[in-house]
Each structure stands twice: as structure tokens, then as C-alpha cells.
Short mmCIF file of C-alpha atoms in Angstrom, two decimals:
data_model
loop_
_atom_site.label_atom_id
_atom_site.label_comp_id
_atom_site.label_asym_id
_atom_site.label_seq_id
_atom_site.Cartn_x
_atom_site.Cartn_y
_atom_site.Cartn_z
CA MET A 1 -24.18 35.90 70.39
CA ARG A 2 -24.46 33.48 67.48
CA PHE A 3 -26.06 30.08 66.97
CA MET A 4 -25.14 27.37 64.50
CA ASP A 5 -27.58 26.98 61.64
CA ILE A 6 -28.20 23.24 62.07
CA PRO A 7 -31.75 21.87 61.75
CA PRO A 8 -33.20 20.19 64.87
CA PHE A 9 -33.50 16.42 65.08
CA GLU A 10 -36.93 15.06 64.23
CA ARG A 11 -37.31 13.38 67.61
CA ASN A 12 -35.92 14.03 71.07
CA ILE A 13 -32.50 12.46 71.59
CA GLU A 14 -31.55 11.21 75.05
CA ILE A 15 -28.40 9.10 75.39
CA LEU A 16 -28.17 7.03 78.55
CA ASP A 17 -25.41 4.52 77.77
CA PHE A 18 -22.14 5.61 76.15
CA GLU A 19 -20.94 2.16 75.14
CA PHE A 20 -24.23 0.84 73.79
CA PHE A 21 -24.79 3.95 71.68
CA ILE A 22 -21.25 4.01 70.27
CA ARG A 23 -21.20 0.29 69.50
CA SER A 24 -24.60 0.30 67.79
CA ARG A 25 -23.77 3.31 65.60
CA LEU A 26 -20.31 2.11 64.60
CA ASN A 27 -21.51 -1.44 63.94
CA GLN A 28 -24.12 -0.11 61.52
CA ALA A 29 -21.86 2.60 60.06
CA ILE A 30 -24.95 4.30 58.60
CA VAL A 31 -25.41 8.06 58.40
CA ILE A 32 -28.79 8.50 60.08
CA TRP A 33 -28.79 12.30 60.31
CA PRO A 34 -26.91 13.47 57.18
CA GLU A 35 -27.88 17.15 57.15
CA GLN A 36 -27.06 17.69 60.81
CA ALA A 37 -23.81 15.75 60.40
CA LEU A 38 -22.63 17.70 57.36
CA LEU A 39 -23.26 21.09 58.89
CA LEU A 40 -21.72 20.03 62.20
CA ILE A 41 -18.52 18.97 60.44
CA GLY A 42 -18.43 22.30 58.62
CA TYR A 43 -18.55 24.31 61.84
CA MET A 44 -16.04 22.06 63.58
CA GLY A 45 -13.38 22.29 60.91
CA TRP A 46 -13.90 25.82 59.55
CA PRO A 47 -15.55 27.86 62.30
CA ASN A 48 -14.78 31.35 61.02
CA ASP A 49 -14.35 30.93 57.27
CA ALA A 50 -17.79 30.65 55.69
CA GLN A 51 -16.48 30.02 52.17
CA ALA A 52 -14.06 27.26 53.21
CA ARG A 53 -16.83 25.74 55.33
CA ALA A 54 -19.23 25.63 52.38
CA GLU A 55 -16.59 24.09 50.12
CA ALA A 56 -15.71 21.45 52.71
CA ILE A 57 -19.37 20.54 53.23
CA ALA A 58 -19.80 20.11 49.46
CA ILE A 59 -16.89 17.64 49.45
CA VAL A 60 -18.08 15.74 52.53
CA ARG A 61 -21.53 15.31 50.98
CA GLY A 62 -19.93 12.75 48.68
CA TRP A 63 -18.65 10.53 51.51
CA PRO A 64 -21.85 8.48 52.00
CA LYS A 65 -21.85 7.85 48.23
CA GLY A 66 -18.34 6.44 48.29
CA SER A 67 -16.36 9.54 47.35
CA LYS A 68 -12.70 9.51 48.45
CA SER A 69 -12.23 13.28 48.07
CA MET A 70 -11.06 15.11 51.17
CA PRO A 71 -11.25 18.78 52.16
CA PRO A 72 -7.86 20.56 52.07
CA ARG A 73 -5.68 20.13 55.17
CA LEU A 74 -8.13 17.70 56.76
CA ARG A 75 -5.39 15.76 58.54
CA GLN A 76 -3.90 18.94 59.99
CA THR A 77 -7.35 20.20 61.00
CA GLN A 78 -8.05 17.01 62.94
CA PHE A 79 -4.62 17.25 64.58
CA ASP A 80 -5.27 20.85 65.62
CA CYS A 81 -8.72 19.94 66.97
CA ALA A 82 -7.19 17.13 69.04
CA GLY A 83 -4.96 19.68 70.76
CA VAL A 84 -7.94 21.91 71.54
CA ALA A 85 -9.84 18.93 72.95
CA ASP A 86 -6.90 18.03 75.18
CA ILE A 87 -6.88 21.56 76.61
CA PHE A 88 -10.63 21.54 77.27
CA THR A 89 -10.66 18.11 78.92
CA ARG A 90 -7.67 18.97 81.13
CA HIS A 91 -9.53 22.09 82.27
CA TYR A 92 -12.66 20.07 83.02
CA ASP A 93 -10.67 17.37 84.85
CA LEU A 94 -9.13 19.99 87.12
CA THR A 95 -12.55 21.44 87.89
CA VAL A 96 -14.17 18.11 88.70
CA SER A 97 -11.22 16.92 90.80
CA GLY A 98 -11.09 20.13 92.83
CA HIS A 99 -7.30 20.46 92.46
CA GLN A 100 -5.47 23.81 92.39
CA LEU A 101 -8.24 25.63 94.26
CA HIS A 102 -5.64 27.21 96.51
CA ARG A 103 -3.96 28.60 93.38
CA GLY A 104 -7.02 30.16 91.83
CA GLY A 105 -8.62 27.02 90.42
CA PRO A 106 -8.48 25.72 86.84
CA SER A 107 -7.40 28.04 84.03
CA LEU A 108 -6.50 27.78 80.37
CA GLY A 109 -2.87 28.34 81.27
CA LYS A 110 -2.84 25.36 83.63
CA ALA A 111 -4.71 23.18 81.14
CA ILE A 112 -2.22 24.05 78.39
CA GLU A 113 0.69 23.44 80.76
CA LEU A 114 -0.60 19.92 81.41
CA ALA A 115 -1.47 19.20 77.79
CA ALA A 116 1.99 20.24 76.61
CA ALA A 117 3.87 18.40 79.36
CA LEU A 118 1.97 15.13 78.97
CA SER A 119 1.73 14.95 75.17
CA ARG A 120 3.97 12.47 73.41
CA ILE A 121 3.26 13.97 70.00
CA ALA A 122 5.54 16.47 68.28
CA GLY A 123 4.04 19.91 67.74
CA MET A 124 2.10 20.00 71.00
CA GLY A 125 4.22 22.63 72.74
CA LYS A 126 2.61 25.43 74.70
CA ALA A 127 3.00 28.06 71.97
CA ASN A 128 1.33 25.83 69.39
CA LEU A 129 -1.45 24.89 71.78
CA TRP A 130 -2.23 28.55 72.43
CA LYS A 131 -2.44 29.11 68.65
CA ARG A 132 -4.75 26.14 68.19
CA TRP A 133 -6.99 27.33 71.00
CA ALA A 134 -7.22 30.78 69.41
CA ALA A 135 -8.17 29.24 66.04
CA TYR A 136 -10.80 26.79 67.33
CA LYS A 137 -11.99 28.20 70.65
CA ASP A 138 -15.39 29.09 69.16
CA VAL A 139 -16.05 25.39 68.46
CA ALA A 140 -13.99 23.95 71.32
CA HIS A 141 -17.09 22.32 72.82
CA LEU A 142 -17.84 20.57 69.51
CA VAL A 143 -14.36 19.24 68.73
CA THR A 144 -13.87 18.19 72.35
CA ALA A 145 -17.12 16.23 72.34
CA ALA A 146 -16.19 14.43 69.11
CA THR A 147 -12.68 13.69 70.42
CA ILE A 148 -14.03 12.24 73.68
CA ILE A 149 -16.35 9.95 71.71
CA CYS A 150 -13.44 8.90 69.47
CA ALA A 151 -11.38 7.99 72.53
CA GLU A 152 -14.27 6.01 74.04
CA ALA A 153 -14.83 4.19 70.74
CA HIS A 154 -11.16 3.20 70.48
CA ALA A 155 -11.22 1.94 74.08
CA ILE A 156 -14.35 -0.12 73.39
CA ALA A 157 -12.94 -1.57 70.16
CA LYS A 158 -9.66 -2.45 71.89
CA VAL A 159 -11.40 -4.52 74.56
CA LYS A 160 -14.04 -6.04 72.30
CA PRO A 161 -13.80 -5.55 68.50
CA LEU A 162 -16.68 -3.87 66.74
CA GLY A 163 -18.89 -5.83 64.38
CA GLU A 164 -17.36 -7.37 61.26
CA PHE A 165 -19.26 -5.03 58.93
CA GLY A 166 -18.95 -1.93 61.07
CA LEU A 167 -16.52 0.97 60.87
CA PRO A 168 -12.91 -0.31 60.99
CA ARG A 169 -10.97 0.86 64.03
CA GLY A 170 -8.52 2.76 61.83
CA GLN A 171 -11.38 4.91 60.55
CA ILE A 172 -12.61 5.94 64.00
CA GLN A 173 -11.55 9.55 63.56
CA LEU A 174 -12.94 12.94 64.50
CA PHE A 175 -15.02 13.75 61.43
CA ASN A 176 -16.17 10.15 60.85
CA VAL A 177 -17.54 10.11 64.40
CA ALA A 178 -19.31 13.44 63.81
CA MET A 179 -20.76 12.04 60.58
CA LEU A 180 -22.15 8.90 62.20
CA MET A 181 -23.12 10.36 65.58
CA PRO A 182 -23.97 14.08 65.27
CA ASP A 183 -26.68 13.69 67.91
CA PHE A 184 -24.20 12.24 70.40
CA VAL A 185 -21.58 14.90 69.61
CA LEU A 186 -24.11 17.71 70.06
CA SER A 187 -25.52 16.23 73.29
CA LEU A 188 -22.07 16.02 74.83
CA ALA A 189 -21.09 19.39 73.37
CA LEU A 190 -24.17 20.99 74.95
CA PHE A 191 -22.89 20.01 78.39
CA LEU A 192 -19.41 21.34 77.54
CA GLN A 193 -20.90 24.54 76.15
CA ASN A 194 -22.77 25.20 79.38
CA TYR A 195 -19.65 24.38 81.39
CA GLY A 196 -17.46 26.72 79.35
CA LEU A 197 -19.95 29.58 79.58
CA ALA A 198 -20.26 29.23 83.35
CA HIS A 199 -16.67 28.64 84.40
CA ARG A 200 -14.88 31.66 85.82
CA PRO A 201 -12.28 30.61 88.41
CA GLN A 202 -11.74 34.13 89.76
CA ALA A 203 -13.68 37.34 89.39
CA ARG A 204 -10.96 38.96 87.30
CA ASP A 205 -10.81 36.07 84.80
CA GLU A 206 -12.71 35.80 81.54
CA LEU A 207 -15.11 32.96 80.93
CA MET A 208 -13.47 29.92 79.38
CA LEU A 209 -15.59 30.33 76.22
CA ASP A 210 -16.36 33.71 74.67
CA PRO A 211 -20.15 34.23 74.88
CA GLU A 212 -20.12 36.66 71.95
CA THR A 213 -18.25 34.58 69.36
CA LEU A 214 -18.97 31.01 70.46
CA TRP A 215 -20.91 28.92 67.95
CA ARG A 216 -23.75 27.94 70.26
CA ILE A 217 -26.03 24.94 69.95
CA SER A 218 -29.61 26.05 69.36
CA PRO A 219 -31.96 25.37 72.31
CA ASP A 220 -34.49 23.70 69.97
CA MET A 221 -32.18 20.90 68.73
CA ASN A 222 -34.19 18.16 70.53
CA ILE A 223 -31.20 16.90 72.49
CA SER A 224 -30.48 16.41 76.18
CA GLU A 225 -27.04 17.23 77.49
CA ILE A 226 -24.84 14.41 78.70
CA ALA A 227 -21.73 14.73 80.88
CA PRO A 228 -18.36 13.37 79.73
CA PRO A 229 -16.50 10.63 81.62
CA VAL A 230 -14.42 11.91 84.51
CA ARG A 231 -10.66 11.32 84.45
CA LYS A 232 -8.63 11.34 87.63
CA ILE A 233 -5.83 13.84 88.13
CA ASN A 234 -2.80 11.70 88.90
CA GLN A 235 0.33 12.55 90.86
CA GLN A 236 2.28 13.39 87.70
CA CYS A 237 -0.25 16.10 86.81
CA ILE A 238 -0.18 17.50 90.33
CA ALA A 239 3.64 17.61 90.27
CA ILE A 240 3.62 19.49 86.93
CA LEU A 241 1.23 22.11 88.25
CA ASN A 242 2.99 22.47 91.61
CA ALA A 243 6.29 23.10 89.77
CA ARG A 244 4.70 25.86 87.72
CA ARG A 245 6.42 29.06 88.82
CA ALA A 246 5.08 32.59 88.47
CA GLY A 247 7.76 33.55 85.96
CA ASN A 248 7.17 30.45 83.87
CA ARG A 249 3.39 30.47 83.57
CA GLY A 250 2.62 30.71 79.88
CA LYS A 251 1.01 34.07 79.33
CA ARG A 252 -2.26 34.22 77.54
CA GLN A 253 -1.78 35.56 74.06
CA HIS A 254 -3.19 38.89 72.97
CA ARG A 255 -6.89 38.53 72.39
CA GLU A 256 -8.11 39.30 68.90
CA THR A 257 -11.71 39.80 67.90
CA THR A 258 -13.12 36.80 66.07
CA PRO A 259 -14.89 37.82 62.88
CA ILE A 260 -18.59 37.10 62.86
CA SER A 261 -19.54 35.14 59.78
CA GLY A 262 -22.46 33.02 58.73
#
């Protein structure tokens, strides 16, 4: 079992209104919790490479001061994290909706099947999604939380533009959201962490998240968990899963031990 080394917030954080919180933070575009934000970004992007994480954090420290430097492969990292978030949210949607209970309930295989079938982006095939999950599963709760907030922020800005001096819509991206709202990301991620550590569709199945290698949120962070919005499972999703035959169910890849690093 391992916990992220992120200092607790100075006061208790309880978020009651998604839209109000997102709009107020993005309108101000001020980094209120810099140390928590920097370390959170490090874990999200480089979960099991301590040296790369430290180097990335050093680069990101210059962002609030106007630096334009970017960690290596940042665009690809955000793309990979988006795929992981899609898998996690599909799994959660299946659980909340109660679909597929007669077929063993939600599973990573079903979530990846849906994510691959419904994605309109190249490179989101099942094999690639399995690889992305293997690379980022230990921070899946974190990147999923940040991605959900990104999606909500884009939806809010589309209906009613953010303030004139706030963060431009084109800059509402994974790591910018984590930088401006680490408390929100961690509050949402805490819920997803608890979900992933509790979900076991059938007795023979592993937990969705690995309790030994997961980068857990410390219990003394001064945050209260908040549940994500619920998305409905539409008829297209049901048809995809019903057509999933035993011989065509993507097999889970061989499990490798994740190195424990600080």
C-alpha cells in the first residue's frame, strides 16, 4: 500500500456545486494551492518513474511565472490519460445503471469494449486502451477526476462563456485543470478511489484498482469526496455489449508487477 506525498490543504474542502466551483476557479485562473497542484500533476503524468516525475514538476513550477516550457511528451501523456479516464467512466456508468448484471456485471473488458467502439479518435483501439490502462492504472482515479472536470468545464463554457479574463476555453486541458483545481480533482478522485477499491463484480475477479500499487490519497488531506455526474447507458452501448461474443471478448493482458517508487 502506498500513499501520495502531497501536503494536506490548510482548511477543509467541501465542494457542493460543480458549476459554481469550476466557473469561479477558471474565471480567476489563479493557482491557489501551488504545492498540492504541482505534486498532483507529477503523480498523474509520471506515476511510476520518480526521476521523470521530479523533472516534470521542476518544469511545471515555471508555469505560474509565465514559463512556456513543457515536460517531454506532455501532449501524448494527456492523450493516454484521456483513454484511461474513458475506461474508468464507462465502468462506473455500467455500475450505476445496473446494466449487464446478468452477464457478470461491469468489468474492465466491457468498459474497454465500449470505449474503443464509441471513440472517434484514432489510436483508441482495444489493444492500445489495454496498454494505457496498464501504464496509468495506479493513478486512474486521478486522471479520471481531472478529465471529468475538464469535460464539465467545456460544457459550461459552451453554454455560457467564462469570464473575459479567465482561462481561455482552448486551455481547459487536463494538467491546467489539475493546476487550478487540485482540491476539486482530489475530492472527486477520492470517490473514484473508494469505488475502484470496492468494486469486484464476481468473486473470482480482481478489484478494479490494485490495492498494493495504487497511489492512494492520504486520509488527512482535508477533503470530502464528491461523486461524479451520472451518464446514461444508451441503446447503442447496450447493443455493443450484447453483441460481445465469448470468443471476441478482449482478454486481459498479462499482469506485471508495478515497481514501487517514491
